[in-house]
Amino acid sequence: MKLSDVLQIVNIVIGMEGDKETIINSLVHVASRNNEMRANIVVRAVLQREVRKPSNYGNGVALPHALTRDSENIAASIAILKSPVDWKTPEQPPVQIVLLIIGSHRHINSYISIVARAAKVLSSDAFREGAIMAKTVEEVLNLIKEVEKKFNYA
């Protein structure tokens, strides 16, 4: 399973604004558009994980993620922020791309695989540069698919 299998057009936002908690809260609600979950419980799980291990991976990207019993499936959403946001990680630069992944305990292996593959997509200079310049959500999804193809994700 790859990121583009779970990320749909309705789960992509360009120009989002806010602080770290607001962005995570918004992305959980965006991910819940086509996935049954109680957003408040999922937000709490993601923020608790952020306390233990912040998701700022450097290069202006963050990959908040969490496992929850409240989600039936794996869900994802991504925001290209209007301007970089301090992710409250001292050694890392502000974040401009945030990709949220919510996993179900029933699908833990797929969740781990998608998080790993998503990290690889986010590490791509071509993806990051293209996503920040993207004008449409379709462009963002196409960039993800191009990078996945480059990494031979089937």
mmCIF file of C-alpha atoms in Angstrom:
data_model
loop_
_atom_site.group_PDB
_atom_site.id
_atom_site.type_symbol
_atom_site.label_atom_id
_atom_site.label_comp_id
_atom_site.label_asym_id
_atom_site.label_seq_id
_atom_site.Cartn_x
_atom_site.Cartn_y
_atom_site.Cartn_z
ATOM 1 C CA MET A 1 0.000 0.000 0.000
ATOM 2 C CA LYS A 2 1.256 3.463 -0.845
ATOM 3 C CA LEU A 3 0.388 6.996 0.212
ATOM 4 C CA SER A 4 -1.534 7.754 -2.987
ATOM 5 C CA ASP A 5 -3.804 4.776 -2.211
ATOM 6 C CA VAL A 6 -5.143 6.481 0.926
ATOM 7 C CA LEU A 7 -4.723 10.183 0.142
ATOM 8 C CA GLN A 8 -7.627 11.558 -1.873
ATOM 9 C CA ILE A 9 -8.168 14.957 -3.502
ATOM 10 C CA VAL A 10 -10.604 15.969 -0.723
ATOM 11 C CA ASN A 11 -7.825 15.364 1.829
ATOM 12 C CA ILE A 12 -5.389 17.903 0.335
ATOM 13 C CA VAL A 13 -5.349 21.558 1.400
ATOM 14 C CA ILE A 14 -3.287 24.367 -0.085
ATOM 15 C CA GLY A 15 -2.805 27.603 1.864
ATOM 16 C CA MET A 16 -3.648 26.376 5.374
ATOM 17 C CA GLU A 17 -2.726 28.724 8.224
ATOM 18 C CA GLY A 18 -2.429 28.357 11.992
ATOM 19 C CA ASP A 19 -0.113 27.131 14.702
ATOM 20 C CA LYS A 20 0.982 23.515 15.146
ATOM 21 C CA GLU A 21 -2.054 22.400 17.177
ATOM 22 C CA THR A 22 -4.528 24.190 14.887
ATOM 23 C CA ILE A 23 -2.973 22.603 11.803
ATOM 24 C CA ILE A 24 -3.058 19.104 13.320
ATOM 25 C CA ASN A 25 -6.666 19.603 14.412
ATOM 26 C CA SER A 26 -7.633 20.835 10.935
ATOM 27 C CA LEU A 27 -5.836 17.968 9.187
ATOM 28 C CA VAL A 28 -7.574 15.378 11.371
ATOM 29 C CA HIS A 29 -10.930 16.894 10.403
ATOM 30 C CA VAL A 30 -9.897 16.892 6.738
ATOM 31 C CA ALA A 31 -8.853 13.215 7.005
ATOM 32 C CA SER A 32 -12.165 12.349 8.645
ATOM 33 C CA ARG A 33 -14.150 13.629 5.626
ATOM 34 C CA ASN A 34 -14.134 10.168 4.077
ATOM 35 C CA ASN A 35 -13.168 8.027 7.078
ATOM 36 C CA GLU A 36 -15.280 7.174 10.080
ATOM 37 C CA MET A 37 -13.523 8.458 13.201
ATOM 38 C CA ARG A 38 -14.175 10.690 16.171
ATOM 39 C CA ALA A 39 -11.891 13.598 15.381
ATOM 40 C CA ASN A 40 -11.425 14.754 18.987
ATOM 41 C CA ILE A 41 -10.063 11.347 20.038
ATOM 42 C CA VAL A 42 -7.745 11.193 17.020
ATOM 43 C CA VAL A 43 -6.475 14.749 17.598
ATOM 44 C CA ARG A 44 -5.647 13.819 21.193
ATOM 45 C CA ALA A 45 -3.724 10.713 20.030
ATOM 46 C CA VAL A 46 -1.700 12.711 17.493
ATOM 47 C CA LEU A 47 -0.888 15.500 19.964
ATOM 48 C CA GLN A 48 0.144 12.955 22.626
ATOM 49 C CA ARG A 49 2.513 11.362 20.136
ATOM 50 C CA GLU A 50 3.873 14.813 19.262
ATOM 51 C CA VAL A 51 4.825 15.308 22.924
ATOM 52 C CA ARG A 52 6.750 12.015 22.944
ATOM 53 C CA LYS A 53 8.327 12.392 19.506
ATOM 54 C CA PRO A 54 7.844 15.588 17.477
ATOM 55 C CA SER A 55 7.148 14.970 13.807
ATOM 56 C CA ASN A 56 9.318 17.703 12.264
ATOM 57 C CA TYR A 57 11.651 15.780 9.961
ATOM 58 C CA GLY A 58 13.619 18.809 8.788
ATOM 59 C CA ASN A 59 13.655 20.381 5.344
ATOM 60 C CA GLY A 60 10.370 22.153 6.157
ATOM 61 C CA VAL A 61 8.213 19.034 6.501
ATOM 62 C CA ALA A 62 6.334 17.370 9.335
ATOM 63 C CA LEU A 63 4.769 13.914 9.399
ATOM 64 C CA PRO A 64 2.451 13.722 12.407
ATOM 65 C CA HIS A 65 0.954 10.267 12.748
ATOM 66 C CA ALA A 66 -0.675 8.006 15.314
ATOM 67 C CA LEU A 67 -2.367 4.667 15.760
ATOM 68 C CA THR A 68 -5.858 4.755 17.172
ATOM 69 C CA ARG A 69 -8.633 2.302 17.881
ATOM 70 C CA ASP A 70 -11.083 4.961 16.725
ATOM 71 C CA SER A 71 -10.265 4.631 13.022
ATOM 72 C CA GLU A 72 -11.449 1.680 10.962
ATOM 73 C CA ASN A 73 -8.976 2.316 8.147
ATOM 74 C CA ILE A 74 -5.814 4.197 7.400
ATOM 75 C CA ALA A 75 -6.490 7.865 6.719
ATOM 76 C CA ALA A 76 -4.270 10.675 5.469
ATOM 77 C CA SER A 77 -4.394 14.382 4.763
ATOM 78 C CA ILE A 78 -1.789 16.897 3.667
ATOM 79 C CA ALA A 79 -1.494 20.655 3.921
ATOM 80 C CA ILE A 80 0.777 22.967 2.021
ATOM 81 C CA LEU A 81 0.938 25.881 4.444
ATOM 82 C CA LYS A 82 0.562 29.490 3.348
ATOM 83 C CA SER A 83 3.778 30.320 5.190
ATOM 84 C CA PRO A 84 6.243 28.304 7.317
ATOM 85 C CA VAL A 85 5.142 27.516 10.894
ATOM 86 C CA ASP A 86 7.319 26.941 13.955
ATOM 87 C CA TRP A 87 6.805 23.256 14.802
ATOM 88 C CA LYS A 88 8.351 23.775 18.247
ATOM 89 C CA THR A 89 11.414 21.650 17.553
ATOM 90 C CA PRO A 90 14.533 23.695 18.376
ATOM 91 C CA GLU A 91 16.997 22.066 15.970
ATOM 92 C CA GLN A 92 14.641 22.020 12.983
ATOM 93 C CA PRO A 93 13.512 24.799 10.648
ATOM 94 C CA PRO A 94 9.860 25.868 10.423
ATOM 95 C CA VAL A 95 7.475 23.592 8.549
ATOM 96 C CA GLN A 96 5.614 24.357 5.318
ATOM 97 C CA ILE A 97 4.357 20.880 4.369
ATOM 98 C CA VAL A 98 2.430 18.761 6.888
ATOM 99 C CA LEU A 99 1.334 15.223 6.079
ATOM 100 C CA LEU A 100 -0.916 13.528 8.649
ATOM 101 C CA ILE A 101 -1.409 9.753 8.765
ATOM 102 C CA ILE A 102 -3.871 8.021 11.070
ATOM 103 C CA GLY A 103 -3.598 4.275 11.436
ATOM 104 C CA SER A 104 -5.876 1.584 12.704
ATOM 105 C CA HIS A 105 -4.612 -1.093 15.077
ATOM 106 C CA ARG A 106 -6.284 -3.585 12.711
ATOM 107 C CA HIS A 107 -4.002 -2.538 9.862
ATOM 108 C CA ILE A 108 -0.740 -1.904 11.706
ATOM 109 C CA ASN A 109 1.545 -3.374 9.024
ATOM 110 C CA SER A 110 -0.016 -1.224 6.297
ATOM 111 C CA TYR A 111 0.190 1.806 8.598
ATOM 112 C CA ILE A 112 3.910 1.273 9.223
ATOM 113 C CA SER A 113 4.518 0.790 5.500
ATOM 114 C CA ILE A 114 2.640 3.967 4.552
ATOM 115 C CA VAL A 115 4.422 6.062 7.200
ATOM 116 C CA ALA A 116 7.804 4.813 5.941
ATOM 117 C CA ARG A 117 6.913 5.443 2.306
ATOM 118 C CA ALA A 118 5.443 8.852 3.144
ATOM 119 C CA ALA A 119 8.708 9.827 4.854
ATOM 120 C CA LYS A 120 10.542 8.870 1.681
ATOM 121 C CA VAL A 121 8.167 10.990 -0.448
ATOM 122 C CA LEU A 122 8.662 13.949 1.908
ATOM 123 C CA SER A 123 12.436 13.540 1.660
ATOM 124 C CA SER A 124 12.302 14.179 -2.090
ATOM 125 C CA ASP A 125 13.536 17.653 -3.048
ATOM 126 C CA ALA A 126 11.429 17.495 -6.207
ATOM 127 C CA PHE A 127 8.278 16.789 -4.197
ATOM 128 C CA ARG A 128 8.906 19.504 -1.594
ATOM 129 C CA GLU A 129 9.779 22.173 -4.141
ATOM 130 C CA GLY A 130 6.865 21.233 -6.402
ATOM 131 C CA ALA A 131 4.338 21.016 -3.569
ATOM 132 C CA ILE A 132 5.207 24.471 -2.252
ATOM 133 C CA MET A 133 4.732 25.896 -5.766
ATOM 134 C CA ALA A 134 1.540 23.901 -6.483
ATOM 135 C CA LYS A 135 -1.578 25.873 -7.309
ATOM 136 C CA THR A 136 -4.026 22.946 -7.246
ATOM 137 C CA VAL A 137 -4.614 19.892 -5.088
ATOM 138 C CA GLU A 138 -4.370 17.758 -8.223
ATOM 139 C CA GLU A 139 -0.789 18.960 -8.721
ATOM 140 C CA VAL A 140 0.103 17.873 -5.177
ATOM 141 C CA LEU A 141 -1.389 14.403 -5.671
ATOM 142 C CA ASN A 142 0.359 14.041 -9.039
ATOM 143 C CA LEU A 143 3.694 14.990 -7.436
ATOM 144 C CA ILE A 144 3.193 12.266 -4.820
ATOM 145 C CA LYS A 145 2.422 9.716 -7.537
ATOM 146 C CA GLU A 146 5.511 10.759 -9.543
ATOM 147 C CA VAL A 147 7.795 10.346 -6.530
ATOM 148 C CA GLU A 148 6.213 6.995 -5.662
ATOM 149 C CA LYS A 149 6.831 5.860 -9.233
ATOM 150 C CA LYS A 150 10.455 6.982 -8.968
ATOM 151 C CA PHE A 151 10.844 4.834 -5.827
ATOM 152 C CA ASN A 152 9.099 1.906 -7.591
ATOM 153 C CA TYR A 153 6.221 1.751 -5.137
ATOM 154 C CA ALA A 154 3.692 -0.629 -6.660
#
